[in-house]
XYZ file of C-alpha atoms in Angstrom:
372
model
C 0.184 0.014 -0.014
C 1.470 3.385 -1.034
C 1.541 6.380 1.283
C -1.049 8.123 -0.671
C -3.586 5.133 0.058
C -2.603 5.154 3.614
C -3.345 8.976 4.092
C -6.545 8.543 2.171
C -7.751 5.818 4.414
C -6.720 7.863 7.533
C -8.786 10.915 6.210
C -11.704 8.466 5.770
C -11.469 7.267 9.373
C -10.951 10.758 10.739
C -14.035 12.034 8.664
C -12.047 14.568 6.766
C -8.644 16.105 5.940
C -5.999 15.374 8.588
C -5.124 18.417 10.888
C -2.379 19.214 13.148
C -1.846 17.733 16.487
C -0.500 19.765 19.231
C 0.801 18.662 22.906
C 1.583 21.407 25.299
C 4.466 20.407 27.625
C 4.727 23.295 29.788
C 2.933 26.876 29.883
C 6.044 28.721 29.948
C 6.997 31.646 32.156
C 6.085 34.541 29.732
C 2.539 36.299 29.381
C 2.732 37.401 26.001
C 0.745 35.343 23.431
C -0.202 35.221 20.007
C -2.965 37.619 19.613
C -6.312 36.644 18.081
C -6.574 36.335 14.246
C -8.276 39.686 13.896
C -4.834 41.500 14.793
C -2.479 38.618 14.019
C 1.043 38.829 12.303
C 3.089 38.505 15.468
C 6.979 38.228 15.331
C 8.497 35.235 17.101
C 11.881 33.623 17.658
C 12.069 29.809 18.336
C 14.373 26.806 18.281
C 13.009 23.349 17.134
C 13.945 19.639 16.541
C 12.235 17.952 13.921
C 11.629 14.133 13.581
C 9.892 11.661 11.110
C 6.850 9.628 11.880
C 9.391 6.732 12.913
C 11.066 8.841 15.406
C 14.264 9.542 13.627
C 15.667 13.163 14.177
C 16.464 14.862 10.741
C 17.082 18.538 11.776
C 17.488 20.839 14.717
C 18.255 24.605 15.051
C 20.049 24.542 18.372
C 23.383 24.116 16.631
C 22.552 27.363 14.576
C 20.996 30.672 15.326
C 17.126 30.712 16.294
C 14.661 31.109 13.706
C 12.917 34.568 13.595
C 9.845 34.741 11.534
C 6.446 36.598 11.215
C 3.394 34.437 11.417
C 0.508 34.640 9.169
C 2.545 35.758 6.127
C 3.781 32.377 4.587
C 7.115 32.405 6.036
C 6.711 28.764 7.363
C 4.887 25.604 6.244
C 1.107 25.917 7.006
C 0.992 23.239 9.467
C 3.921 24.791 11.483
C 2.389 28.473 11.022
C -0.929 27.026 12.475
C 0.603 25.173 15.369
C 2.621 28.124 16.702
C -0.518 30.167 17.401
C -1.284 30.536 20.955
C 2.214 29.918 22.182
C 3.845 32.157 24.801
C 7.604 32.975 25.842
C 9.344 30.026 26.885
C 6.663 27.429 26.341
C 7.613 24.058 25.005
C 5.116 22.329 22.547
C 5.154 18.889 20.720
C 3.432 19.697 17.186
C 2.641 16.929 14.524
C 2.022 18.035 10.982
C 0.401 15.847 8.484
C 1.551 15.628 4.894
C -1.002 18.050 3.351
C 0.018 20.903 5.818
C 3.900 20.142 5.506
C 4.081 21.265 1.774
C 6.415 24.172 1.365
C 8.398 25.990 -1.508
C 11.905 25.621 -1.816
C 13.953 27.785 0.838
C 17.187 28.179 2.386
C 15.814 28.069 5.913
C 13.792 25.071 5.601
C 15.824 23.157 3.095
C 16.722 20.337 5.569
C 12.842 19.463 6.203
C 11.426 16.934 3.684
C 8.313 17.337 1.966
C 7.494 13.702 1.430
C 6.840 12.557 4.972
C 3.490 11.185 6.170
C 3.792 13.151 9.558
C 6.510 15.572 10.890
C 7.043 15.974 14.598
C 8.224 19.256 15.853
C 9.823 19.849 19.354
C 9.174 23.412 19.686
C 10.613 25.912 22.240
C 9.281 29.516 21.947
C 12.064 32.053 22.786
C 10.228 35.435 22.226
C 6.940 36.722 21.108
C 6.314 40.235 19.858
C 2.826 41.564 19.002
C 2.329 43.236 15.876
C 2.530 47.003 15.874
C 3.017 49.316 12.860
C 6.052 50.603 14.296
C 7.503 47.073 14.636
C 6.382 46.166 11.020
C 8.319 49.184 9.761
C 11.361 47.931 11.275
C 10.826 44.530 10.046
C 10.750 46.021 6.738
C 13.805 48.278 7.301
C 16.501 45.596 6.569
C 19.271 48.324 6.668
C 18.210 49.681 9.763
C 18.435 53.349 8.669
C 14.903 54.477 9.498
C 13.730 54.698 5.953
C 12.208 52.602 3.215
C 13.563 52.956 -0.472
C 13.179 50.787 -3.323
C 16.397 49.406 -2.718
C 15.845 48.337 0.833
C 12.475 46.777 -0.277
C 14.249 44.821 -2.722
C 16.528 43.397 -0.115
C 13.635 42.633 1.924
C 11.957 40.634 -0.812
C 15.146 38.722 -1.429
C 15.311 37.980 2.299
C 11.672 36.644 2.235
C 12.678 34.263 -0.558
C 15.025 32.492 1.866
C 11.805 31.514 3.755
C 10.117 30.385 0.574
C 7.799 33.222 0.622
C 7.108 34.703 -2.984
C 4.369 36.407 -5.044
C 1.406 34.157 -5.713
C 0.890 35.674 -9.025
C 4.076 35.200 -11.476
C 3.117 38.315 -13.569
C 4.089 40.378 -10.381
C 7.769 41.828 -10.949
C 9.671 42.791 -7.850
C 10.996 46.078 -9.201
C 7.608 47.357 -10.320
C 6.036 46.074 -7.032
C 8.425 48.067 -4.764
C 8.112 51.075 -7.061
C 4.335 51.119 -6.649
C 4.693 50.321 -2.819
C 6.883 53.513 -2.285
C 4.454 55.601 -4.232
C 1.528 54.219 -2.165
C 2.959 55.162 1.130
C 5.349 58.423 0.041
C 3.112 61.176 1.248
C 5.483 64.065 0.736
C 6.753 62.684 -2.729
C 10.478 62.656 -1.838
C 10.806 58.993 -2.983
C 11.550 57.741 0.707
C 9.029 56.241 3.101
C 9.787 57.279 6.860
C 8.278 55.880 9.884
C 5.723 58.614 10.441
C 4.491 58.232 6.564
C 4.217 54.440 6.895
C 2.069 54.573 10.176
C -0.124 57.129 8.890
C -1.062 55.150 5.741
C -1.257 51.962 7.625
C -3.884 53.469 10.276
C -5.738 55.083 7.181
C -6.379 51.614 5.613
C -6.741 49.932 8.892
C -9.647 52.420 9.581
C -11.094 51.747 6.307
C -11.023 47.964 6.619
C -12.599 48.040 10.137
C -15.612 50.274 8.639
C -16.146 48.151 5.807
C -16.675 45.048 7.528
C -16.473 42.905 4.553
C -17.418 39.257 4.456
C -15.069 38.412 1.558
C -13.219 35.276 1.871
C -9.569 34.654 1.059
C -6.019 35.137 2.059
C -5.777 38.197 4.400
C -3.961 41.037 3.698
C -0.233 40.945 4.289
C 1.507 43.912 6.100
C 4.697 43.289 4.029
C 4.986 44.748 0.368
C 1.928 42.576 -0.474
C -0.195 45.180 1.388
C -0.728 46.966 -1.890
C -2.532 43.984 -3.451
C -5.591 44.802 -1.384
C -7.079 47.404 -3.762
C -10.575 47.897 -2.361
C -9.392 47.799 1.430
C -11.272 44.779 2.498
C -8.551 42.997 4.156
C -8.381 40.457 1.333
C -5.431 40.176 -0.986
C -6.539 40.278 -4.507
C -3.918 39.049 -6.996
C -5.989 39.663 -9.951
C -6.604 42.145 -11.622
C -3.433 43.816 -11.051
C -3.031 47.599 -11.340
C -1.370 49.040 -14.318
C 1.462 50.332 -12.221
C 2.349 46.811 -11.182
C 1.781 44.992 -14.500
C 3.162 47.635 -16.737
C 6.981 47.557 -16.317
C 7.827 51.326 -15.836
C 11.072 50.612 -14.478
C 13.441 48.559 -16.807
C 15.494 45.694 -15.606
C 19.112 45.717 -15.429
C 19.459 43.359 -18.439
C 17.102 45.578 -20.618
C 19.041 48.750 -19.626
C 22.333 47.073 -20.413
C 21.020 46.004 -23.879
C 19.572 49.269 -24.754
C 22.938 50.934 -23.703
C 25.008 48.560 -25.957
C 22.844 49.291 -28.967
C 23.237 52.985 -28.386
C 26.972 52.655 -27.980
C 27.069 50.589 -31.248
C 25.121 53.406 -33.147
C 27.505 56.034 -31.809
C 30.514 54.094 -32.996
C 29.058 53.657 -36.582
C 28.336 57.359 -36.576
C 31.937 58.181 -35.536
C 33.309 55.926 -38.103
C 31.451 57.476 -40.992
C 32.507 60.977 -39.878
C 36.208 59.957 -39.739
C 35.993 58.197 -43.068
C 34.364 61.581 -44.557
C 36.981 63.467 -42.872
C 39.685 61.301 -44.402
C 38.212 61.557 -47.878
C 37.905 65.295 -47.818
C 41.576 65.635 -46.722
C 42.599 63.362 -49.406
C 40.842 65.479 -52.074
C 42.380 68.791 -50.803
C 45.746 67.229 -50.969
C 45.311 66.052 -54.553
C 43.984 69.516 -55.774
C 47.410 71.062 -54.202
C 49.543 68.694 -55.915
C 47.723 69.487 -59.241
C 48.140 73.125 -58.769
C 51.819 72.931 -58.477
C 52.362 70.643 -61.456
C 54.429 71.744 -64.693
C 52.325 71.951 -67.862
C 52.899 68.871 -69.953
C 55.108 69.056 -72.987
C 53.564 68.515 -76.160
C 51.211 65.634 -76.857
C 53.015 62.222 -76.454
C 50.597 60.436 -78.704
C 52.390 59.739 -81.812
C 49.365 59.412 -83.913
C 47.981 62.922 -83.183
C 51.306 65.009 -83.211
C 52.150 66.455 -86.470
C 55.009 64.871 -88.539
C 58.263 67.264 -88.944
C 59.149 68.505 -92.432
C 61.900 66.842 -94.090
C 65.259 69.007 -93.828
C 65.840 71.359 -96.832
C 68.972 71.484 -98.667
C 70.908 74.309 -100.406
C 72.164 72.706 -103.751
C 74.688 70.364 -101.989
C 74.913 67.988 -99.299
C 74.760 70.707 -96.677
C 71.208 70.986 -95.009
C 69.539 74.048 -93.674
C 69.604 72.287 -90.347
C 73.372 71.683 -90.330
C 73.937 75.453 -91.182
C 71.585 76.443 -88.034
C 73.328 73.978 -85.921
C 76.700 75.564 -86.892
C 75.483 79.021 -85.919
C 74.256 77.675 -82.455
C 77.639 76.174 -81.737
C 79.489 79.170 -82.752
C 77.406 81.725 -80.894
C 77.512 79.481 -77.792
C 74.053 80.018 -76.978
C 71.094 77.709 -76.461
C 67.601 78.549 -77.204
C 64.834 76.872 -75.118
C 62.950 74.179 -76.688
C 59.763 74.921 -78.475
C 56.553 73.707 -76.847
C 54.313 71.922 -79.062
C 50.828 72.829 -78.837
C 48.417 70.266 -77.384
C 45.910 68.542 -79.778
C 42.837 70.674 -79.677
C 40.579 67.776 -80.714
C 41.281 65.642 -77.741
C 38.322 65.364 -75.343
C 38.477 66.945 -71.888
C 37.661 64.638 -69.003
C 35.427 66.349 -66.363
C 36.610 66.315 -62.767
C 34.247 64.642 -60.122
C 32.687 67.169 -57.753
C 34.532 67.594 -54.354
C 33.134 65.319 -51.603
C 32.660 67.047 -48.210
C 30.997 66.209 -44.929
C 28.462 68.778 -45.193
C 27.220 67.869 -48.916
C 27.182 64.084 -47.512
C 24.819 64.795 -44.625
C 22.544 67.061 -46.700
C 22.153 64.422 -49.122
C 21.511 61.962 -46.650
C 19.099 63.931 -44.777
C 17.078 64.954 -47.936
C 16.898 61.362 -49.023
C 15.648 60.290 -45.723
C 12.983 62.878 -45.429
């Protein structure tokens, strides 16, 4: 027979779902007890030993620091949270939790307690019990101890709650958007910081509205933590749907999105710098070519043999002595040298048009007009 079949038979014999079994060992010396469910949300500190149904010890907190939690907000498994109610300081209690009330989310604090046991037995020792007050709740949220609640402080608090397995029941709720809305909800003077006076004033206002409404709505009680903002009509019951626009719409981008946008912006900026550099280099090269062309000497003649006129044949004066020979003799006798005659260029040769000068201004003007 499987464990599930055994649990089913026990529930049939019990006449309903199995519930916790509490055995009080001593009343303790303290007078502070867990208040009624109307107030609720005590802060407690305890030590415990955990045993399986067969009596094998699987975990204890005496070798570590005591566990400090707030009751009624999901920081412990349902059976343990229910069994701690009514305890006073220094009280010892034996608590048996059935399978259906020992289910819990993954967490760092409760990771040593198994989820598949038919019954779990807790030997509990209550160290301290503090009743709920708005001032005590503010100090609980202020994990930095600086007397103010900011978005960064509340994000740290949410991270700390995840160590106890506490998380949003609705996966669509984002931590960053939630704390942003929370600060706006409690920030009376609009400075982006919630101090203790502002916190107490808003909590008392909402509590008065809840007491006046006297709603009979059923559901999970309003959580005095960051989830306080999920009670949209102040009836004392948390509503996870529908969510307000401020929470569902991500007004604050995540670090990954911000980094991605920054990288894209940087890439566009680098491309623009490279284009400007390329244009500047091209313009400088054109100016250099123009300067070289202006200082160049004119070409001597036309080097194309097909277009140059052929020289006339030398003329002779009745003998073997030509006119050219006489002219060379005069030149050598006078010891003077005349500069060479520059042949004219071919007037029929086509002229090649020079391309227009490329400048940065012309490039961007063409680019802007083309885009527009």
